Structures are given as structure tokens and as C-alpha cells.
Coordinates of C-alpha atoms and ligand atoms in Angstrom, one line a residue:
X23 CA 10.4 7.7 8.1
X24 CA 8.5 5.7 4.9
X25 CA 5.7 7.1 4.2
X26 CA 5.3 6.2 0.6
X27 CA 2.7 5.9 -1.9
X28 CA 3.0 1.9 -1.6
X29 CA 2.8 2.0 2.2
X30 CA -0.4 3.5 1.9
X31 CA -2.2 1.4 -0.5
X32 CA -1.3 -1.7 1.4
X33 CA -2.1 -0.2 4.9
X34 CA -5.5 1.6 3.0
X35 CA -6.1 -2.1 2.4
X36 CA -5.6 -3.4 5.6
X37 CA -6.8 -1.1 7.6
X38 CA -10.1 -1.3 5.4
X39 CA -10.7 -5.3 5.3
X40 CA -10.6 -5.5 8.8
X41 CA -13.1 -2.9 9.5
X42 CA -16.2 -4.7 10.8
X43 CA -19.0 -1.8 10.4
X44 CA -18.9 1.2 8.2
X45 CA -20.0 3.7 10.9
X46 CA -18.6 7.6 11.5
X47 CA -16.7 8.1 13.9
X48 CA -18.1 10.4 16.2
X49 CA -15.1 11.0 18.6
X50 CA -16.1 13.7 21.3
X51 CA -13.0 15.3 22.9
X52 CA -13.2 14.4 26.6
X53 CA -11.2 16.2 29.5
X54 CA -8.6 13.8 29.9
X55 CA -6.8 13.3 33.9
X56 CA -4.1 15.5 34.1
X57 CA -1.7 13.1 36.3
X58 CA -1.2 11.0 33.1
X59 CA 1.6 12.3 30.6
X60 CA 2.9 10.5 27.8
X61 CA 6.8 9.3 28.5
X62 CA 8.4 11.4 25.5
X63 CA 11.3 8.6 26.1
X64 CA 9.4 5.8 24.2
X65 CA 10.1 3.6 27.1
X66 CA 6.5 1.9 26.4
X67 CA 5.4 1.5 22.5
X68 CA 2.0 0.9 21.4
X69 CA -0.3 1.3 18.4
X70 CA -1.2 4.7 19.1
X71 CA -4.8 4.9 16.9
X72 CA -6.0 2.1 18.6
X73 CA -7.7 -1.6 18.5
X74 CA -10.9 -2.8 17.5
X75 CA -12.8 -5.1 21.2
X76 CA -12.2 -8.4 19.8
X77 CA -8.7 -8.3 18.5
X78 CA -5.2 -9.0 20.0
X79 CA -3.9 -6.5 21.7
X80 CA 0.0 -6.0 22.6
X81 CA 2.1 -3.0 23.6
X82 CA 6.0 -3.3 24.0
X83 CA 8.2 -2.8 26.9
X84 CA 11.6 -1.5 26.9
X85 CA 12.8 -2.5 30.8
X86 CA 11.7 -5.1 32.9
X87 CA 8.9 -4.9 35.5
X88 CA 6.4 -7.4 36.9
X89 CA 3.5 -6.0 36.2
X90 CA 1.9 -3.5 33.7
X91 CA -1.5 -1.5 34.0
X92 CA -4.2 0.0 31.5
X93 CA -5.3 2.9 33.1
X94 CA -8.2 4.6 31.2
X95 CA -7.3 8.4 30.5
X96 CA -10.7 9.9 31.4
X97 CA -11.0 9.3 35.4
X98 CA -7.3 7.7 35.6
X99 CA -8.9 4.2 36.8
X100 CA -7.0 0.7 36.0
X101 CA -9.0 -0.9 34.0
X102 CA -6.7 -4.3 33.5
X103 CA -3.5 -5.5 35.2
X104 CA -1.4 -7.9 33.3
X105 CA 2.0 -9.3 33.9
X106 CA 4.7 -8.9 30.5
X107 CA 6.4 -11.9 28.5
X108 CA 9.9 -12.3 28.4
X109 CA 13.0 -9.7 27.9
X110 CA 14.2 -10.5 23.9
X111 CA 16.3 -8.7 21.7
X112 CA 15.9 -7.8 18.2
X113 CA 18.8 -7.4 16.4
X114 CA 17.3 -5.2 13.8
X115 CA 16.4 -2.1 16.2
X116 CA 19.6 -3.1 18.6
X117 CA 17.2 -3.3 21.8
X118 CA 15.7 -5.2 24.4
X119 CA 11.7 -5.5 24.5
X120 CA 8.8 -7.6 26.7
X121 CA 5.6 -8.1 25.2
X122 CA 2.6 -6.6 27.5
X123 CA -0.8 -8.6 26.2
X124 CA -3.8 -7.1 27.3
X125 CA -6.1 -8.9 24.6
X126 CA -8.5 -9.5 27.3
X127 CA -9.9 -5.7 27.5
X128 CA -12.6 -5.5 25.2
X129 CA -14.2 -2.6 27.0
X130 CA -14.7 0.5 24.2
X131 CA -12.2 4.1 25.6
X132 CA -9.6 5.5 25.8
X133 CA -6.7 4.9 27.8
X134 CA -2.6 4.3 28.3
X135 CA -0.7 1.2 29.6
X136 CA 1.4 2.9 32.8
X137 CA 4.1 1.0 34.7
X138 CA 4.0 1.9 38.5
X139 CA 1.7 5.2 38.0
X140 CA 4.9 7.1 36.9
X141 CA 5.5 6.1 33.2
X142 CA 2.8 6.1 30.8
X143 CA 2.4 5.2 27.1
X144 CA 0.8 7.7 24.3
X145 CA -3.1 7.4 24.4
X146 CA -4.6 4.5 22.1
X147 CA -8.3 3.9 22.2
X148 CA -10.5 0.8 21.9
X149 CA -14.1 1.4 19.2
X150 CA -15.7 -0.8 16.8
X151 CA -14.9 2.6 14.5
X152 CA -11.5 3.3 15.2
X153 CA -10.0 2.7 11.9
X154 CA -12.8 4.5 9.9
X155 CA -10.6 7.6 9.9
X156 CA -7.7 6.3 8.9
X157 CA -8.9 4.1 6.5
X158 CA -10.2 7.5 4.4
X159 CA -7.4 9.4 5.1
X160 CA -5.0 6.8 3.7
X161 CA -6.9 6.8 0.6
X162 CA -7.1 10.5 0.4
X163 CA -3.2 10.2 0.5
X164 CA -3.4 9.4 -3.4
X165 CA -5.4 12.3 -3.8
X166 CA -3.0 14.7 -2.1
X167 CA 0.0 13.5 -4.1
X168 CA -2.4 13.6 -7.7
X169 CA -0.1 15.2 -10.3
X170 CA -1.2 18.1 -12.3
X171 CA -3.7 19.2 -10.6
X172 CA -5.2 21.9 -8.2
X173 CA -5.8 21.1 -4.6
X174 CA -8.5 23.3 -3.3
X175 CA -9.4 24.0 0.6
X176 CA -12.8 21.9 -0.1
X177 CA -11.0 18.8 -0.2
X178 CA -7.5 19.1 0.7
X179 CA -7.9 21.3 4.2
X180 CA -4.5 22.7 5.3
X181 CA -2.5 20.8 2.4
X182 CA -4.3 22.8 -0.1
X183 CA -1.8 23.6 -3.2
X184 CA -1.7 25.2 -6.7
X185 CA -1.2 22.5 -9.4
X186 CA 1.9 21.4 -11.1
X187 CA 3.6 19.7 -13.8
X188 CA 0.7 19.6 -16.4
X189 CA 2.4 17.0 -18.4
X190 CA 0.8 18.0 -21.8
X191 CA 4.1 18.5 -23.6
X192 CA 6.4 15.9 -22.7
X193 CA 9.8 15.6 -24.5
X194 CA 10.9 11.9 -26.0
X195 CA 13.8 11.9 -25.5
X196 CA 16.9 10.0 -27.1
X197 CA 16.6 6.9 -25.6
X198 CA 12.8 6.6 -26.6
X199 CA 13.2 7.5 -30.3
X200 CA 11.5 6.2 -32.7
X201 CA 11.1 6.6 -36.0
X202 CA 7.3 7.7 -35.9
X203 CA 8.2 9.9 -32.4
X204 CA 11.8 11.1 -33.1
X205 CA 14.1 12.5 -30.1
X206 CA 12.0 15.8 -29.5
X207 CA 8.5 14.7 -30.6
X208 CA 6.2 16.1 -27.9
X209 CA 2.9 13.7 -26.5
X210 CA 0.6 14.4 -23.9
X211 CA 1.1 12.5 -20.7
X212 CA -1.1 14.3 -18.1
X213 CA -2.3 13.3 -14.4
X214 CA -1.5 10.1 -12.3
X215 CA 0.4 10.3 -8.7
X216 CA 3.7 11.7 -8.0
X217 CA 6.2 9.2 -6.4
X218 CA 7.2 8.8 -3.2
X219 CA 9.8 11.6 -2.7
X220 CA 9.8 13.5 -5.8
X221 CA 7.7 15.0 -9.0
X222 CA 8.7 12.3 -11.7
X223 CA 5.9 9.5 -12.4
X224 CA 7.2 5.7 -12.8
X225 CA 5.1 2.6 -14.2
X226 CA 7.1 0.1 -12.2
X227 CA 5.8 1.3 -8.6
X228 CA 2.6 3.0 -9.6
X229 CA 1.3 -0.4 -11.5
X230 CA 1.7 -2.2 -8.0
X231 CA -0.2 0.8 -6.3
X232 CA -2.6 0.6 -8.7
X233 CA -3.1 -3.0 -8.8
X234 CA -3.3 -3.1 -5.1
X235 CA -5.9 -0.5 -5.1
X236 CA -8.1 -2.7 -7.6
X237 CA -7.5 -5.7 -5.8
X238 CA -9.2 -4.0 -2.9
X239 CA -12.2 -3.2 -5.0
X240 CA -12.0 -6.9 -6.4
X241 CA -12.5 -8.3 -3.1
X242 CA -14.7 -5.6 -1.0
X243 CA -16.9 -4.3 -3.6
X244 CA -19.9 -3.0 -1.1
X245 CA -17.2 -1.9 1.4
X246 CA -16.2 0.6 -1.6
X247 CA -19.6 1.4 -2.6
X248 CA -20.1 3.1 1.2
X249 CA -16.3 4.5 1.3
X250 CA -16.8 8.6 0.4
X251 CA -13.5 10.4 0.9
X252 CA -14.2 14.2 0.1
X253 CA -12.4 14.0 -3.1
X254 CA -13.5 16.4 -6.4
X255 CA -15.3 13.1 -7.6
X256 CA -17.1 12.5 -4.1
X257 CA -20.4 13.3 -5.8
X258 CA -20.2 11.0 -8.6
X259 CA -22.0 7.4 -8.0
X260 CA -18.5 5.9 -8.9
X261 CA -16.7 4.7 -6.1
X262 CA -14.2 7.3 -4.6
X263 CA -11.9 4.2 -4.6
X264 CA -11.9 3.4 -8.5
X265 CA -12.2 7.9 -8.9
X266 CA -8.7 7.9 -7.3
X267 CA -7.1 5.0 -9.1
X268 CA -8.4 6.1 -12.6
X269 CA -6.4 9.4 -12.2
X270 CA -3.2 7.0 -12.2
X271 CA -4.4 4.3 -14.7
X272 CA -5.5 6.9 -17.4
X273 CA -1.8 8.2 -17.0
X274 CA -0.4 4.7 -17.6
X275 CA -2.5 4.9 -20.2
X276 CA -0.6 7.6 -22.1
X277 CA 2.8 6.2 -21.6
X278 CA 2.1 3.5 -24.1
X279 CA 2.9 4.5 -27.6
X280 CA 0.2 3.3 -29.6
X281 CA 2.2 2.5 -32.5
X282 CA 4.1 -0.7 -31.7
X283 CA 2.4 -1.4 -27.8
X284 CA 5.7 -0.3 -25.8
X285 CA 5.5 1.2 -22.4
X286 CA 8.0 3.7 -21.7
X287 CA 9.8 3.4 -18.3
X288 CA 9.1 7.2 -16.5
X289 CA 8.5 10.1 -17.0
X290 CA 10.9 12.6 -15.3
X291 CA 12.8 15.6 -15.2
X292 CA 16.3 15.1 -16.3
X293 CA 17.5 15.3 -12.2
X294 CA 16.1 15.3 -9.3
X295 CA 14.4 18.9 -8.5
X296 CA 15.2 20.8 -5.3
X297 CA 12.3 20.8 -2.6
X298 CA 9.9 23.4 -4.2
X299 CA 6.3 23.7 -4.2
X300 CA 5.0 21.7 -8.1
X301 CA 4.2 24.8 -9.5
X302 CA 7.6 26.4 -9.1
X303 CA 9.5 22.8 -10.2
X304 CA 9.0 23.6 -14.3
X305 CA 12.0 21.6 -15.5
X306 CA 10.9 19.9 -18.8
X307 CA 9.6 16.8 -18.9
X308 CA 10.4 13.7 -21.1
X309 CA 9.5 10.3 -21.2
X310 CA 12.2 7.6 -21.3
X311 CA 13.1 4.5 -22.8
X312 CA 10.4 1.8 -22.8
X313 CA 11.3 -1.1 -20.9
X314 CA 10.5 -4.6 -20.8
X315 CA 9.4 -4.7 -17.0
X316 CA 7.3 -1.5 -17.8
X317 CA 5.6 -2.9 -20.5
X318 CA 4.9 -6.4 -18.4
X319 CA 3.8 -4.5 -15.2
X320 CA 1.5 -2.3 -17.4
X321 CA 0.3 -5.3 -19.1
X322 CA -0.2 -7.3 -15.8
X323 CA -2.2 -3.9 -14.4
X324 CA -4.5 -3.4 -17.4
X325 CA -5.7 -7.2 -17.4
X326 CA -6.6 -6.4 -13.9
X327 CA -8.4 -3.4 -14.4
X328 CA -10.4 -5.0 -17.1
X329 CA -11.6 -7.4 -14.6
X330 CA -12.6 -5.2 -12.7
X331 CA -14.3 -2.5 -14.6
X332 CA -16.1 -5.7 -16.5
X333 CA -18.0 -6.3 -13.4
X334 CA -18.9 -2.6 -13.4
X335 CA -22.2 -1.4 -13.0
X336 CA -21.2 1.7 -14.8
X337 CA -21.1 1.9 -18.7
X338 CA -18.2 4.3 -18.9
X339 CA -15.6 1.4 -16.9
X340 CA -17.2 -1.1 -18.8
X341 CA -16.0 0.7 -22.0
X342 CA -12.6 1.8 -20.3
X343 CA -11.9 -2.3 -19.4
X344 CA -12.6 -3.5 -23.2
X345 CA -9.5 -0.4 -23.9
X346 CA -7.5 -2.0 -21.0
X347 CA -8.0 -5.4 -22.1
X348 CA -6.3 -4.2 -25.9
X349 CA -4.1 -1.7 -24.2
X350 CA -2.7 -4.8 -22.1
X351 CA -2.7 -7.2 -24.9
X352 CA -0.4 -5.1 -27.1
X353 CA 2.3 -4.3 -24.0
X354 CA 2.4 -8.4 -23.5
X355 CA 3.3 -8.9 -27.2
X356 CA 5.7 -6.3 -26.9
X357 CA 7.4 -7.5 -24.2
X358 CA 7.8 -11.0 -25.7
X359 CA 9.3 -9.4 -28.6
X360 CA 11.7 -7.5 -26.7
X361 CA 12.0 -9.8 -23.2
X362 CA 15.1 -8.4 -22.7
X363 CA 15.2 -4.5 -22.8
X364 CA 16.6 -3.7 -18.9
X365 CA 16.0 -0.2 -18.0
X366 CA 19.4 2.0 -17.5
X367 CA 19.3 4.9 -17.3
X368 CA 21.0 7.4 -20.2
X369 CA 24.1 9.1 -19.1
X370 CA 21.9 12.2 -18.8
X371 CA 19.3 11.3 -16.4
X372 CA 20.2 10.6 -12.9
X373 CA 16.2 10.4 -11.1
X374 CA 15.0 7.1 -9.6
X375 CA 15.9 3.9 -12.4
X376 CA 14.4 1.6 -10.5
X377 CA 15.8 -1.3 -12.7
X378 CA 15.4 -4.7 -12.7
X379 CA 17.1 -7.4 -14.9
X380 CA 15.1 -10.5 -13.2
X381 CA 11.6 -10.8 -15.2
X382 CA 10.5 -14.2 -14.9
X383 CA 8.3 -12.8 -12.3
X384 CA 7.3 -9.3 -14.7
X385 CA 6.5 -12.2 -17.3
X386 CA 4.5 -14.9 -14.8
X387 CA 2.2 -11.7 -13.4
X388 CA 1.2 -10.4 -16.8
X389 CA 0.3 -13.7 -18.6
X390 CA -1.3 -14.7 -15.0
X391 CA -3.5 -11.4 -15.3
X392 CA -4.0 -11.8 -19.1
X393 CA -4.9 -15.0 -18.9
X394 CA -7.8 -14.5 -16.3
X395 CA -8.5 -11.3 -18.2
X396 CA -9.0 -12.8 -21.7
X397 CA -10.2 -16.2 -20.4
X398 CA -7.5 -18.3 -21.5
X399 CA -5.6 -19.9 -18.6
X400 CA -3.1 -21.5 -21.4
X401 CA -1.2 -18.3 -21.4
X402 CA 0.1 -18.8 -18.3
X403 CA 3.3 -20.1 -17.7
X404 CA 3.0 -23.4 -15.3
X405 CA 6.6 -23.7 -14.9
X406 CA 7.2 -20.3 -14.1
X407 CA 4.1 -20.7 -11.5
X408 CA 5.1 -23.9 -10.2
X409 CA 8.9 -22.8 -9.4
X410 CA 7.7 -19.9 -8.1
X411 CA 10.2 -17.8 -5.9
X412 CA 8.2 -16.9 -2.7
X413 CA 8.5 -13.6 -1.6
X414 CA 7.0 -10.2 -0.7
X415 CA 5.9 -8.3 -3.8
X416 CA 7.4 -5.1 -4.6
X417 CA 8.1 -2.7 -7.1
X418 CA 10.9 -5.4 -9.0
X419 CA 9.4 -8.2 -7.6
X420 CA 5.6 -9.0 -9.3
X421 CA 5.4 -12.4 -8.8
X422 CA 3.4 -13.1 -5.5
X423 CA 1.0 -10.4 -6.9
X424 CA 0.0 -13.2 -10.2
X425 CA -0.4 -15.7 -7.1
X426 CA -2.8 -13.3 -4.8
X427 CA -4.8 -13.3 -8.2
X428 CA -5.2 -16.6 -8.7
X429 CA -5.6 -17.8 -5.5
X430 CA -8.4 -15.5 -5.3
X431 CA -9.9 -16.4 -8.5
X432 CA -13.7 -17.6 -9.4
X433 CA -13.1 -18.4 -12.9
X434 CA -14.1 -22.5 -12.9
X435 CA -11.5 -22.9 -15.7
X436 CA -8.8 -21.5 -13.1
X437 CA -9.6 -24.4 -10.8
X438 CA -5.9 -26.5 -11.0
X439 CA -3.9 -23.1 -10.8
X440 CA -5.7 -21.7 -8.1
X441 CA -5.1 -24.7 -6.3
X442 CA -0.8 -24.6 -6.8
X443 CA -1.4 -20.8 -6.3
X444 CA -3.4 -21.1 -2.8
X445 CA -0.9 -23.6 -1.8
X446 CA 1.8 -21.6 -1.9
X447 CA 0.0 -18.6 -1.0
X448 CA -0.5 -20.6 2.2
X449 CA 3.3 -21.8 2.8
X450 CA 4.1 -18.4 2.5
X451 CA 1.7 -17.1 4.7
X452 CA 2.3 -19.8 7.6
X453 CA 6.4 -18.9 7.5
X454 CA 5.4 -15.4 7.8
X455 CA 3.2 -16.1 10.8
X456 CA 5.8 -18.3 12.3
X457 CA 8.6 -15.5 11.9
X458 CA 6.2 -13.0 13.6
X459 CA 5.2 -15.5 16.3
X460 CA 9.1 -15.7 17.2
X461 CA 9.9 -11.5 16.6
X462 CA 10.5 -9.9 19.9
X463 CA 8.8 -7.6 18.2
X464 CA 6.2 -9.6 16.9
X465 CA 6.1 -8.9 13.1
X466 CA 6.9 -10.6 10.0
X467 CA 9.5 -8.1 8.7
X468 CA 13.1 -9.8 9.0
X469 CA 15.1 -7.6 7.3
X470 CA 15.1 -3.7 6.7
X471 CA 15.3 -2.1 2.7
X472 CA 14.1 1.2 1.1
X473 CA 10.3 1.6 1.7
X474 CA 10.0 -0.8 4.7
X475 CA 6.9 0.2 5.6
X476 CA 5.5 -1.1 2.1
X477 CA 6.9 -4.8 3.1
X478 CA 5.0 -5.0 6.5
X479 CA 1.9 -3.9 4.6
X480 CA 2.8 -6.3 1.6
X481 CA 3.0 -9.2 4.0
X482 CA 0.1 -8.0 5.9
X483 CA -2.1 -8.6 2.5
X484 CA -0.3 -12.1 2.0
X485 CA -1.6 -13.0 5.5
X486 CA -5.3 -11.4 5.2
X487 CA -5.8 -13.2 2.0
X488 CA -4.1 -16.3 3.5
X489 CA -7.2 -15.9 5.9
X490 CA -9.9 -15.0 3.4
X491 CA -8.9 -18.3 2.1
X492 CA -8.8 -20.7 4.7
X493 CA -10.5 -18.4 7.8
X494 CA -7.7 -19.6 10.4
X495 CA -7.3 -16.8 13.0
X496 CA -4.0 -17.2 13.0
X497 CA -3.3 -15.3 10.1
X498 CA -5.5 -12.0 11.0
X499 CA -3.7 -12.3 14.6
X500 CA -0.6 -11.6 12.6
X501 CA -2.2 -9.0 10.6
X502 CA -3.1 -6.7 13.8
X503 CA 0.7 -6.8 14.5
X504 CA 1.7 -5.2 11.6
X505 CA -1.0 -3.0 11.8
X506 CA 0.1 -2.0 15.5
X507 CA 3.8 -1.6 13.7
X508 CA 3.0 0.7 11.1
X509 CA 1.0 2.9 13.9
X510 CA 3.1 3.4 16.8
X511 CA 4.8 -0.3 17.9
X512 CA 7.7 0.4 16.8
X513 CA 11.3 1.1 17.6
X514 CA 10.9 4.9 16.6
X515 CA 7.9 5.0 18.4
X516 CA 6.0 7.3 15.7
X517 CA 2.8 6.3 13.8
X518 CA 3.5 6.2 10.7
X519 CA 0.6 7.5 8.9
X520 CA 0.8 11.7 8.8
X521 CA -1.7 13.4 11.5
X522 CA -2.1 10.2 13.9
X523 CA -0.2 9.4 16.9
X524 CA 0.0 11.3 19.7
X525 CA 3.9 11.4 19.3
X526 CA 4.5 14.3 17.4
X527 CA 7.6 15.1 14.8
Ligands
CA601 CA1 -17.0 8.9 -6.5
CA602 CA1 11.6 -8.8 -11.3

């Protein structure tokens, strides 16, 4: 299973946007009927947290039958009959699957589509609140994975940890020398978020997590005001949202050397630890060579952050946007000076490279995000934007991101990129809706790489902005789907989000 720190910004987003009240959940257990039991064989796959009344609503099928039933799991009635699509095959899961619509219930409960009385699906319920819990806890993932840093009972429950990996003597090593910080020379580099399956910190993926997370701030900024998480910085009166992206952005921070504006690549252990607790993994630490892509993603990141903080009520962000702005500002030259350092890593580190030797996207997101930072749309590069390769973003692919932030601009001098940007913003979105219309399994995803997860939630953003834009249904229909992927529908049958889903591991 995926469940990595990219999944869960882009499903923290999703899930988020299409909350429509900011209400608590106040789930009472009820006595469920005893007749109906899960099938353990995943013959029936749904989103197992649930729907929200007025949105589409779809389970899968694995055999064929003429008719399917929502029963609801308190007094074991049948509340809806419906009769399933057609038998398809995906290739990518290697089975057979019939689509079982029961958009029409809008009734709030709990319940379980059964075929015949005999098999029954895991429970999924039906509230105006049903993604309010999920929603927090997928933030509070970032929080559990915070580097350096104690996790007490108060706010991490049963995942409480010592800390780890305090990060305030980091090693340059070789590949990083310069004159001013020789091979050896020790910095500081505390904090931000551990990567997806080990203790080593990364500026490639952790700028795109970060970005994402501001992006969610940039375009719900009341939602975030309201969203409290139970995190050490709860109490504050800054949102819990910007709290838990500051611990990652302050760490970028330190991985620039202030001398010539160069963003090292990682910072890491020289291999890959065993799986030990973070206060028993004490291998030293170094940071790496800097990298072009580093220093662009940085770059793109900080001009994004200094949006954002600008608009901040709070003096301290204000303050911390003006040192993002200059932080940003120096990586960009940097990079142009050196457009062509690819990241390899030196014969003596072996931990994640994550390299990348295509930057014309690295380049087009960071002049994009300087450029609406600093409030000079010459910087960006209208060739690069108008032969823009259309594509999910990722960790080596940045592009899309500079067109999410442009399309959603309201700078007036923006105006005639927004309008390329928004247009292919919108081609994207309506091939991605038209490959999910068509998907046995009724999502956009048409291929299958490392961190999967991340790319259904990537596209889901692509499509919710594509309807923030032009408010076609279409697009948030499409949205739900991936949604229902990520938490139950399927082929493994497991929600993918840790402590929901009634199918347990
Ligand atoms: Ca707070
Ligand atoms: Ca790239």
C-alpha cells in the first residue's frame, strides 16, 4: 500500500474542499443487525468512510447479478434497490467489475450494498459531516511524521514517540564542498517531515507537499481559520494548517547555503537505516550536493509562501514571506547560473536520488511563482508555458503546479497567462474526466508508478480546480471517484488512509 506524505496532502485537500459545513462529527455507536457481515472476499468494493447526500454515489461489483440492494445496517431494512451497469475489465487490476449507482439515496445512515441477503459490502455511511474526520486526521499525518521532535500522548494518542534525528550537526559532505563550508563543515538543519518510507528529508517531494499544503490555504482561507487539529500549536491563533507546513518550510529554509543561494539536494544518512524507532536510527547526517531542480522547486515553493504569508493577518508570516521572497529570489539566480547540475548520487550514498534531468518544467514553475510573487509577469517564460507538457505533477514533474497557479490567479497584470493557463488547465481536466467516464473502474488513473495514490489525488486537484474555475459538475463528479478510490473502491479493497475502513490489515 501508498500511503505517503504526497498522498496525504492531496487527499487533505480534497477531502477538505468538498466539505460543505465545518460541523463535528458526533458519530454515536449504534447496535448494528447481526445478520449482516462484511464479505472478507472483496466481492463488493465501496468507499468505506462514506458519501456526503448530494453526491454520486457508486460501489463496484465483482460478478454479475440483476439486481443490488442498500440495506441500512441498524434494523437491516432495504433502503434502495438498483440494477448494475455493465461487466468490464480493467486491465490494470486484471478483473472484471459492474458499476452499482445508487446516487439516488440521499437519506443520512449507515448501511451496506448486499446482493441476494447473503453477500454484503463493509459499512459506509451517508452525513453532511462524514469527511470532517478524515479531513483532520490527514493533516495530522504531517504532524506524526515531524522530524526531530517529541510526540507526546496529548496530541499523538497511541502513535506517541520519543524524538529523533535532531539535525543540528549535519555533515557537508564531499559532494557539497565549498570553499566557505569544506567537506566536514557542520550546519544546523533541524525539523521538517520525514519522507515517505524512511528518516532522510528531500527538497524535491517535500516542496510539492508543501506547496500543495499552501495552495489549500490560498484558496480556502476561512475553511483553515475553523480547521483545529490537536497539534502542539493548536492554541496559537495561527492556523493549524500554515503551524504544520512551517515545520517543513523553516527546514527548507536551512538547506540553502546562504553564501551563493544554492539548495542542497537531501539530507540523509549515507544508506538506508533498518526499521528502528528515530531515536535509535543515529547514523550521521550530511547534506548533499545542491542541485539545480532543488534549488528551482525551493525557489518555485518560497514565491508561494510569500504569497501567502503577504496576505497574513499575522505580523510574524508577514515578516517570514519578505525572507521567502529573498530566500526564493537567490535559489532562481542560482539555478540559472548552474541550469544544468543533475543530482547523482556520490558513489557513497545509496538513499532515495530522486533525480531528474528534464527542468524545463523545474524552470517554468519557479519563474511562474516568482513572477506572481515579485509582481513581474515578464519573468515567466511564455514559450515554456505555451508548449507546456500536460501532465500530472509530481515530485520530477512541476510543471502543471506553475499552471494551477496561474490559472487561479487575481493579479490583473496576470490576465493573458491565466487565460493560456486555464485553458489548458481545462483540456487537461476534460481528458481526465473522459478517461474516468470510460474506466471500468471509473477513475482517472491509467497507468500504475511508485506513489500511485499521490497521482489519483494529483488529478483529483486538476479536476476540483478545473471546477472552481468553470463550476461544471462534471468535474467534481470525477472528483468523488477518486475519492471513493483512495477509501475503499478499489481492487485491494483497503481504505487507504490509516484507522478508516472497516477492512482491516
Ligand atoms: Ca494553530
Ligand atoms: Ca522535471
Amino acid at each position: 500500500m501508498d500511503k505517503n506524505l504526497k498522498t496525504y496532502t492531496t487527499l487533505f485537500l480534497i477531502l477538505a474542499v468538498i466539505l460543505s459545513n465545518y460541523c463535528t462529527s458526533s458519530a454515536v455507536k449504534q447496535k448494528n443487525n447481526e445478520k449482516l457481515k462484511p464479505d472478507t472476499l472483496d466481492q463488493i468494493l465501496v468507499n468505506q468512510v462514506g458519501y456526503q447526500p448530494n453526491s454520486v454515489k457508486i460501489a463496484l461489483l465483482r460478478f454479475k447479478t440483476d439486481k443490488f440492494d442498500v440495506v441500512n445496517v441498524k434494523n437491516g431494512r432495504v433502503v434502495f434497490s438498483g440494477k448494475p451497469g455493465q461487466f468490464k475489465y480493467w486491465q490494470l487490476s486484471g478483473d472484471s467489475i459492474c458499476i452499482a449507482d445508487f446516487s439516488k439515496l440521499i437519506t443520512a445512515g449507515k448501511y451496506r450494498i448486499c446482493i441476494n441477503e447473503t453477500i454484503c459490502s463493509y459499512e459506509f455511511e451517508i452525513s453532511n459531516e462524514i469527511y470532517n474526520d478524515i479531513t483532520k486526521a490527514s493533516l495530522k499525518a504531517f504532524y506524526l511524521n515531524r522530524s526531530g521532535f517529541e510526540l507526546t500522548k496529548e496530541f499523538a494518542g497511541k502513535w506517541a514517540r520519543r524524538g529523533g534525528h535532531p539535525d543540528t550537526s549535519v555533515i557537508v559532505h564531499s559532494s557539497a564542498a565549498s570553499d566557505k563550508r569544506p567537506e566536514g563543515f557542520i550546519i544546523s538543519s533541524p525539523g521538517g517531515w520525514y519522507d515517505a518510507g524512511d528518516y532522510n528529508k528531500y527538497i524535491v517531494n517535500s516542496a510539492i507537499s508543501t506547496y500543495t499544503l499552501l495552495l489549500f490555504h490560498q484558496m480556502y482561507p476561512e475553511y483553515c481559520k475553523n480547521l483545529k487539529i490537536n497539534i502542539p500549536e493548536s492554541h496559537n491563533k495561527i492556523p493549524d494548517v500554515l503551524d504544520e507546513l512551517l515545520v517543513n518550510l523553516r527546514w527548507m529554509l536551512t538547506m540553502q547555503d546562504p553564501l551563493d543561494g544554492g539548495v542542497y539536494h537531501k539530507l540523509t544518512n549515507k544508506n538506508f537505516c533498518d526499521f528502528i524507532m528515530p531515536e535509535k536510527a543515529t547514523d550521521p547526517r550530511y547534506v548533499v550536493s545542491k542541485s539545480t531542480a532543488a534549488s528551482l522547486d525551493f525557489a518555485a515553493t518560497m514565491g508561494m509562501a510569500s504569497r501567502v504569508f503577504e496576505r497574513s493577518e499575522f505580523p510574524q508570516l508577514k515578516t517570514l514571506g519578505k525572507v521567502c521572497l529573498e530566500a526564493a529570489k537567490k535559489a532562481y539566480s542560482w539555478a540559472k547560473a548552474n541550469p544544468a547540475l543533475y543530482y547523482k548520487n556520490p558513489s557513497d550514498i545509496s538513499t532515495g536520488a530522486y533525480d531528474d534531468t528534464e527542468l524545463d518544467d523545474e524552470f517554468f514553475w519557479a519563474a511562474t511563482e516568482l513572477a506572481l510573487a515579485d509582481n513581474d509577469l515578464s519573468l515567466i517564460p511564455k514559450k515554456l508555458l505555451e508548449a507546456h507538457k500536460v501532465m500530472v505533477p509530481s515530485w520530477d514533474y512541476s510543471g502543471m503546479t506553475g499552471i494551477l497557479s496561474l490559472s487561479l490567479s487575481d493579479k490583473p497584470k496576470a490576465a493573458e497567462y491565466k487565460k493560456i493557463a486555464q485553458k489548458i488547465l481545462l483540456g487537461y481536466a476534460d481528458k481526465l474526466v473522459n478517461v474516468s467516464e470510460n474506466s471500468p473502474y471509473r477513475v482517472s488513473l491509467d497507468f500504475f508508478k511508485w506513489g500511485s495514490n499521490s497521482d489519483v489525488g494529483n488529478m483529483a486537484i486538476i479536476k476540483l480546480i478545473a471546477y472552481k474555475i468553470s463550476g461544471d459538475i462534471k468535474y467534481l463528479a470525477s472528483v468523488q471517484c477518486d475519492v471513493d478510490y483512495l477509501l475503499g473502491r478499489n481492487a485491494t479493497g483497503y481504505c487507504f488512509v490509516t484507522g478508516f475502513g472497516e477492512k482491516e490489515s
